[in-house]
mmCIF file of C-alpha atoms in Angstrom:
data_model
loop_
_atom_site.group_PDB
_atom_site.id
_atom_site.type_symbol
_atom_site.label_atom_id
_atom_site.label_comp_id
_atom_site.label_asym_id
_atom_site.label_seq_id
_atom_site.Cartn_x
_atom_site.Cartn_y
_atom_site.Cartn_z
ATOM 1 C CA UNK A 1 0.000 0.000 0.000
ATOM 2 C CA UNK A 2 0.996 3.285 -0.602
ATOM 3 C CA UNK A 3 0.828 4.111 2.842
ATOM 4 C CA UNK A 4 3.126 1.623 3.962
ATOM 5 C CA UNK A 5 5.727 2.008 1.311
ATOM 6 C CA UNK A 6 5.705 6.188 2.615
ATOM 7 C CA UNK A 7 6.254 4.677 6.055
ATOM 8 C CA UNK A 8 8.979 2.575 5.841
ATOM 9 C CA UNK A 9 10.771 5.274 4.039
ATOM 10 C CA UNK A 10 10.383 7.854 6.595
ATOM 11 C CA UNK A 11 11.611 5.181 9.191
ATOM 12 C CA UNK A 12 14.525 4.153 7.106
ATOM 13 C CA UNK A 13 15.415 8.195 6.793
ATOM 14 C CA UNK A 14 15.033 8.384 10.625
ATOM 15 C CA UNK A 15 17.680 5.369 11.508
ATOM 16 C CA UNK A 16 21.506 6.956 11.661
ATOM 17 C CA UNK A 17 23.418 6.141 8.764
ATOM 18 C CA UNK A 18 25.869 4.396 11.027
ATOM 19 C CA UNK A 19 23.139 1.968 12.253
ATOM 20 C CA UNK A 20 21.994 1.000 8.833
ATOM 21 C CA UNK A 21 25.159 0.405 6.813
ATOM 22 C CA UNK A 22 25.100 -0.610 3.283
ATOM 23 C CA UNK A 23 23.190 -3.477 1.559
ATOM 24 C CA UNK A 24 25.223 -6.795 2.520
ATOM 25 C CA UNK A 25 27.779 -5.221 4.941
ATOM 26 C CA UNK A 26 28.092 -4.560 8.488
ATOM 27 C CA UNK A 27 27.176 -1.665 10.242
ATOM 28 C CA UNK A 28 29.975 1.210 10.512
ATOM 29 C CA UNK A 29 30.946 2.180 14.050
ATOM 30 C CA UNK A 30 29.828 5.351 15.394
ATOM 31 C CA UNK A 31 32.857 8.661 14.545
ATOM 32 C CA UNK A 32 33.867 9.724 18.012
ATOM 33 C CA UNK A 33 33.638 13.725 18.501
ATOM 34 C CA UNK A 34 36.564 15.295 19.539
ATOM 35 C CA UNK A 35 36.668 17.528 22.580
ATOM 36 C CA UNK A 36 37.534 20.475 20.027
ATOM 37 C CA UNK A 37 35.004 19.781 17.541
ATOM 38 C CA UNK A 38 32.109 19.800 20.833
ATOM 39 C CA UNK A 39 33.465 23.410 21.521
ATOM 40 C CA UNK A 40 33.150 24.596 18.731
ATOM 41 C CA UNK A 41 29.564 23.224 17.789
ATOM 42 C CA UNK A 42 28.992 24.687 21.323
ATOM 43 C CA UNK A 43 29.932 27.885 20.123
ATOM 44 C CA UNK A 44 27.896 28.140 17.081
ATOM 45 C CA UNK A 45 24.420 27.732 18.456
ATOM 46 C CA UNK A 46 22.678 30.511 19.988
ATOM 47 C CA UNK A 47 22.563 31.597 23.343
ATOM 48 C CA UNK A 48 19.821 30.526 25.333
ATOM 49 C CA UNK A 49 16.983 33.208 25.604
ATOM 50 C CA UNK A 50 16.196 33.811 29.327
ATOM 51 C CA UNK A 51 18.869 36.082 31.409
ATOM 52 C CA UNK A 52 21.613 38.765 29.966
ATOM 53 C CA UNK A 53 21.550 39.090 25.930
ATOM 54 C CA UNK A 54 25.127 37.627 25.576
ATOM 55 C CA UNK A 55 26.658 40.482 22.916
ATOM 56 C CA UNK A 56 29.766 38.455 21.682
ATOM 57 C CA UNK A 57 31.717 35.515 21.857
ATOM 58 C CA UNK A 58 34.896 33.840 20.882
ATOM 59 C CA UNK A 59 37.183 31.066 21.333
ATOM 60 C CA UNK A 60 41.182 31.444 21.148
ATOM 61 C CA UNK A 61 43.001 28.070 20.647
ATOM 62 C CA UNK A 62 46.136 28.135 22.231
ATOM 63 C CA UNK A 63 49.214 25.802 22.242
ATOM 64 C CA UNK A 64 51.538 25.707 25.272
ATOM 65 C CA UNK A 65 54.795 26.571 23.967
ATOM 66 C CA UNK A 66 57.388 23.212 24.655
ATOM 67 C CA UNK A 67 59.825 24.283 27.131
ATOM 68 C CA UNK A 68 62.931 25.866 26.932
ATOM 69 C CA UNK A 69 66.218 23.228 28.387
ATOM 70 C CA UNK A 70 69.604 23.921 28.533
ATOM 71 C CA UNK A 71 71.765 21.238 26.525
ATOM 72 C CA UNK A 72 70.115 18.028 24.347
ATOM 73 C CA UNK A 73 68.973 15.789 26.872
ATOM 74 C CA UNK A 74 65.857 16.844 27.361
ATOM 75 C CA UNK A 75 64.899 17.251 31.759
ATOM 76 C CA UNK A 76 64.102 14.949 34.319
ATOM 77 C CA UNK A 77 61.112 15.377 37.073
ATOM 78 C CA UNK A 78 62.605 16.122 40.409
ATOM 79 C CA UNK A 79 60.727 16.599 43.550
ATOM 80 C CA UNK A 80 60.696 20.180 44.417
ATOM 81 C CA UNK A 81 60.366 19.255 48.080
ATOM 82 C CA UNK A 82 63.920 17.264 47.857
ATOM 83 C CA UNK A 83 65.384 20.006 46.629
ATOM 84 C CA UNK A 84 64.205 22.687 48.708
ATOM 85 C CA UNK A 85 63.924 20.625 52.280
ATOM 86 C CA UNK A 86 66.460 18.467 52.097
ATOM 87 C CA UNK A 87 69.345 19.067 49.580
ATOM 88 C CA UNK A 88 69.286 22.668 49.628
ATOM 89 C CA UNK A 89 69.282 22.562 53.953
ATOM 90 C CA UNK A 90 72.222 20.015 53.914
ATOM 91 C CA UNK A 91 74.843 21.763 51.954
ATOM 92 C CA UNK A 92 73.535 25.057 54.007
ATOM 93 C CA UNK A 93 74.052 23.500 56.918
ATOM 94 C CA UNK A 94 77.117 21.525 55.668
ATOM 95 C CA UNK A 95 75.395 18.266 56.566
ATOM 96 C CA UNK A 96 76.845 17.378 53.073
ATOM 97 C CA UNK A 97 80.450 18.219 51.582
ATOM 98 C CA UNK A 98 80.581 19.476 48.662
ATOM 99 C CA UNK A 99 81.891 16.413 46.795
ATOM 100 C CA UNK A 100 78.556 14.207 47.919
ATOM 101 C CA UNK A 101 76.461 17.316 46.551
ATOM 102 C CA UNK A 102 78.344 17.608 43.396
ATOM 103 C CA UNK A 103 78.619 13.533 42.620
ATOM 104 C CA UNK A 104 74.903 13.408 43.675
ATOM 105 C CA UNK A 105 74.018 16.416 41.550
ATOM 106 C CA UNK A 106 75.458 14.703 38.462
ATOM 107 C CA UNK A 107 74.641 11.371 38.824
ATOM 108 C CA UNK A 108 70.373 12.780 38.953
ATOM 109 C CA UNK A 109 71.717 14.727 35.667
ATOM 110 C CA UNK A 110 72.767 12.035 33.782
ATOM 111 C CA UNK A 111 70.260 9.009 35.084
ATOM 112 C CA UNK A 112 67.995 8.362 32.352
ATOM 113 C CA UNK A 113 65.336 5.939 33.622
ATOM 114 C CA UNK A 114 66.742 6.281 37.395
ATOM 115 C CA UNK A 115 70.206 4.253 36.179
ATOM 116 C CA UNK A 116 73.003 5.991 34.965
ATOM 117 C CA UNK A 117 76.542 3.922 33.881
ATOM 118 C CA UNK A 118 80.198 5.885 35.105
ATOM 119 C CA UNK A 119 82.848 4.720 36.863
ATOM 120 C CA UNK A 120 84.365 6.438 39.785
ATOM 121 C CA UNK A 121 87.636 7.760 37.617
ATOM 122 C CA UNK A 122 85.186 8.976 35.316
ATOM 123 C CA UNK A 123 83.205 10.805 37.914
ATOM 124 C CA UNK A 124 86.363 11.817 39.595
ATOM 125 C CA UNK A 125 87.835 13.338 36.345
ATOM 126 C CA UNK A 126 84.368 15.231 34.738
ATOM 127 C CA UNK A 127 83.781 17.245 37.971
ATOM 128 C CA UNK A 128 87.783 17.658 38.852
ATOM 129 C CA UNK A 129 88.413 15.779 42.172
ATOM 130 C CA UNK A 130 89.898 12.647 43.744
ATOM 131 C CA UNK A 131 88.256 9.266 42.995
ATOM 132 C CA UNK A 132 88.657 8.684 46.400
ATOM 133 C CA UNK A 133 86.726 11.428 47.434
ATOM 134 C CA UNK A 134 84.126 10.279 44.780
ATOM 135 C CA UNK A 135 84.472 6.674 46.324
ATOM 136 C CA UNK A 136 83.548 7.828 49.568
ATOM 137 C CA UNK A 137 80.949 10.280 48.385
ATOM 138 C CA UNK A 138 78.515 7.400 47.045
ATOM 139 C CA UNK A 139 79.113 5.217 50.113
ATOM 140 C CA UNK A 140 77.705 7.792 52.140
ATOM 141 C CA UNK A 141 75.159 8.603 49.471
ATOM 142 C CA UNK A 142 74.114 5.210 48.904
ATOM 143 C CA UNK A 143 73.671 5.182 53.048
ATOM 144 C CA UNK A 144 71.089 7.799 52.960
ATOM 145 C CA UNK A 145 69.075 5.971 50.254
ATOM 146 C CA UNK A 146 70.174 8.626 47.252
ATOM 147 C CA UNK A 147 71.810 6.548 45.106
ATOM 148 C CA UNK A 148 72.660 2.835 44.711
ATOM 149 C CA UNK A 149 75.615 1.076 43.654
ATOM 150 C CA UNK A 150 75.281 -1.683 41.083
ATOM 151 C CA UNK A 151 78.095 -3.855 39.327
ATOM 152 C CA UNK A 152 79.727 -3.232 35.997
ATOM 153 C CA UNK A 153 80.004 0.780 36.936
ATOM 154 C CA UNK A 154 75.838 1.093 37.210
ATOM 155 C CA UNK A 155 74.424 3.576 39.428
ATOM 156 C CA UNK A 156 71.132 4.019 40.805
ATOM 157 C CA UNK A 157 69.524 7.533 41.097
ATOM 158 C CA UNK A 158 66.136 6.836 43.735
ATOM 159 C CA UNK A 159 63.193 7.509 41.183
ATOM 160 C CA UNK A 160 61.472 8.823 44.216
ATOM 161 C CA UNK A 161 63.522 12.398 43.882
ATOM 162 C CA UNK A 162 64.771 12.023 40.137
ATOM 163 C CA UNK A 163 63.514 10.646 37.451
ATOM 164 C CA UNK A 164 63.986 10.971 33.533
ATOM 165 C CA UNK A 165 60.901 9.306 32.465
ATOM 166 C CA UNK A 166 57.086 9.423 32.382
ATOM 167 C CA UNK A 167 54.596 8.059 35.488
ATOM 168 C CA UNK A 168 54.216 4.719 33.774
ATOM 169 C CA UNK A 169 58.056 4.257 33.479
ATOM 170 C CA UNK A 170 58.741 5.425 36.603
ATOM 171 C CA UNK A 171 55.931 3.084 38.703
ATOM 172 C CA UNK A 172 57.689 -0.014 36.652
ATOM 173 C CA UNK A 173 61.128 1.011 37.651
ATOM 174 C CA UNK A 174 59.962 1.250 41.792
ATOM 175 C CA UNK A 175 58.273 -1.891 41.049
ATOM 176 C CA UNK A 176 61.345 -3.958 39.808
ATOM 177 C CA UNK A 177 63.500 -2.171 42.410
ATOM 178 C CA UNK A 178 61.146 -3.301 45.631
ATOM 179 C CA UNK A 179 61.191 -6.882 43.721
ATOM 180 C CA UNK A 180 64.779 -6.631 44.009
ATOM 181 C CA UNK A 181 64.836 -5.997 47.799
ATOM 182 C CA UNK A 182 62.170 -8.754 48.462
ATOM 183 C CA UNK A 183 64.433 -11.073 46.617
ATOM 184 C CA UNK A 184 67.623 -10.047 47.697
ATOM 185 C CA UNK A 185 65.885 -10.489 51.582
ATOM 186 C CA UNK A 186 64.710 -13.787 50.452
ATOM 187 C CA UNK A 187 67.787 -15.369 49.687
ATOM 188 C CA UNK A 188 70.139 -13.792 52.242
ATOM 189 C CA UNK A 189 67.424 -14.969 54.893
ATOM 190 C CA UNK A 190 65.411 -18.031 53.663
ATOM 191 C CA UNK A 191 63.970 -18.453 57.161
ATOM 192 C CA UNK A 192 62.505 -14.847 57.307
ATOM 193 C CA UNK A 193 58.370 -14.427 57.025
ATOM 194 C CA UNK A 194 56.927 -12.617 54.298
ATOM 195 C CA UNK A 195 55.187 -10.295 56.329
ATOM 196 C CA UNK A 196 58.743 -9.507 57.938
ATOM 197 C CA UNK A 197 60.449 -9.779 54.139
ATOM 198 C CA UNK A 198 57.727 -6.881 52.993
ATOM 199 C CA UNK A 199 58.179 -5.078 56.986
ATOM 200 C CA UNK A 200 62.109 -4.962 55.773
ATOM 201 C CA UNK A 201 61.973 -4.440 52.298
ATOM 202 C CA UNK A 202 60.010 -1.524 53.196
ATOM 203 C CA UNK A 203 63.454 0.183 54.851
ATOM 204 C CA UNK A 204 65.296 -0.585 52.256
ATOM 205 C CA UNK A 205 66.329 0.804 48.643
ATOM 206 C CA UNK A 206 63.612 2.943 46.979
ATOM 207 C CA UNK A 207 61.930 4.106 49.963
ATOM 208 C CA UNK A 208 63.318 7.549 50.894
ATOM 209 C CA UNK A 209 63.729 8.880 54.203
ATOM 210 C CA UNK A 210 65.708 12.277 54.501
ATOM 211 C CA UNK A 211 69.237 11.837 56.802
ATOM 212 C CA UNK A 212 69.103 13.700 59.905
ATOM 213 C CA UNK A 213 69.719 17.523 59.169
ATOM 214 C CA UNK A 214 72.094 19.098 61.329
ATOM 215 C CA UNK A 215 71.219 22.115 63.087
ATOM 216 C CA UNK A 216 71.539 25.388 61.758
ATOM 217 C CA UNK A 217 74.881 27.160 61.726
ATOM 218 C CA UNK A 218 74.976 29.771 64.487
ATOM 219 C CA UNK A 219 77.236 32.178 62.102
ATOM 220 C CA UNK A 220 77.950 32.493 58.824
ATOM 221 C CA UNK A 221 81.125 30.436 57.258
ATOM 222 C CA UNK A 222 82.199 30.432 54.395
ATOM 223 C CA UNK A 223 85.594 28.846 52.592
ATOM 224 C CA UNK A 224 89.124 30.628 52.901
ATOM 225 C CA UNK A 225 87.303 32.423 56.429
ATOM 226 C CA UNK A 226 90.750 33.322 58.454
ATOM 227 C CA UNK A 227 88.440 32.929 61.328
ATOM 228 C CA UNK A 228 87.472 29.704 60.738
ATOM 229 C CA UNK A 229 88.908 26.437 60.477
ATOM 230 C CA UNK A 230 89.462 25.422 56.921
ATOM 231 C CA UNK A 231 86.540 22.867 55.905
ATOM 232 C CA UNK A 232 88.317 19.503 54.757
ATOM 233 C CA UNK A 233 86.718 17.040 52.196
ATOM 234 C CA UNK A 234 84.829 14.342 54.211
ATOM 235 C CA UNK A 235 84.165 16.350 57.568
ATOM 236 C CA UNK A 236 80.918 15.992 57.033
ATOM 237 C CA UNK A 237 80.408 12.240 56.064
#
């Protein structure tokens, strides 16, 4: 009948083409809208009647500028809070020498992924002081839970104050490292529980806690003073 031919072509006209598809084939999936395609279809439709006439409108698009690093290695994400509360305070305070700062500084400057491979002459001879001094820098380093010695030269930076890498990376990296310590407590101390392997684990190697700062310096020093002792490399391991 007429009328039911003028139906069925109304309904077909009022099913999306994505629902239909074409004779024989499957349906195409629905195109996803994009968040800047839903502003601006928001922008062309009229303002709603009640309230304030709106008089104009007008949307700017624009693109954060990429940032602006010194040399080509791109930056790492370091916790503003280690800087400021503890790193900063301990070389202040001279709770650190300035070796341990400087090896410490340029071991989170060159760790990509938290590890970083140098040896201690190469250390030694990039920032211009003994290997010993470097030697005894990352023992005391390592100590505080900043850094971690590895063999074959590989170092360690904790990902929990430095880290070149994004949030996924740097979850998998704490993950494999607290493996580590759970294993390592495993087989130096088969007998141990796993509640007290996870208790101990938890103390060691990536969990930060910051070293003891030292009190603060009742007057000013400062190297070459004639009125105060000359600071000696290692005082303040």
């Amino acid at each position: 009948m007429p009328g039911d031919e003028s139906g069925t072509e109304e309904a077909e006209r009022s099913v999306p083409q994505a629902k239909r598809g074409k004779a024989g084939q499957s349906p195409e999936p629905p195109r996803t809208t994009s968040l800047a395609e839903s502003f601006a279809k928001a922008m062309e439709q009229r303002p709603p009647k009640p309230g304030r006439p709106v008089q104009a409108a007008k949307v700017d698009w624009v693109y954060r500028a990429p940032h602006q690093i010194f040399g080509r290695e791109g930056y790492s994400q370091v916790s503003n809070d280690f800087l400021s509360d503890v790193l900063a305070v301990l070389i202040a305070r001279h709770g650190m020498s300035p070796a341990q700062s400087a090896v410490l500084v340029f071991c989170m400057g060159r760790q990509r992924k938290g590890r970083l491979k140098a040896t201690h002459s190469a250390i030694a001879k990039h920032l211009g002081i003994e290997r010993a001094n470097v030697t005894r820098a990352l023992g005391t380093l390592e100590g505080w839970l900043m850094l971690k010695r590895r063999p074959n030269s590989v170092l360690l930076v904790n990902p929990v104050i430095c880290f070149k890498g994004n949030g996924d990376v740097q979850e998998e990296a704490l993950a494999q490292l607290r493996a580590d310590a759970e294993a390592a407590l495993r087989e130096n101390f088969p007998k141990m529980r796993d509640d007290e392997v996870k208790a101990a684990a938890g103390k060691e190697f990536p969990n930060f806690v910051p070293p003891k700062l030292p009190m603060p310096r009742s007057r000013q020093l400062a190297f070459g003073d004639d009125n105060d002792d000359p600071i000696v490399e290692g005082q303040a391991c």
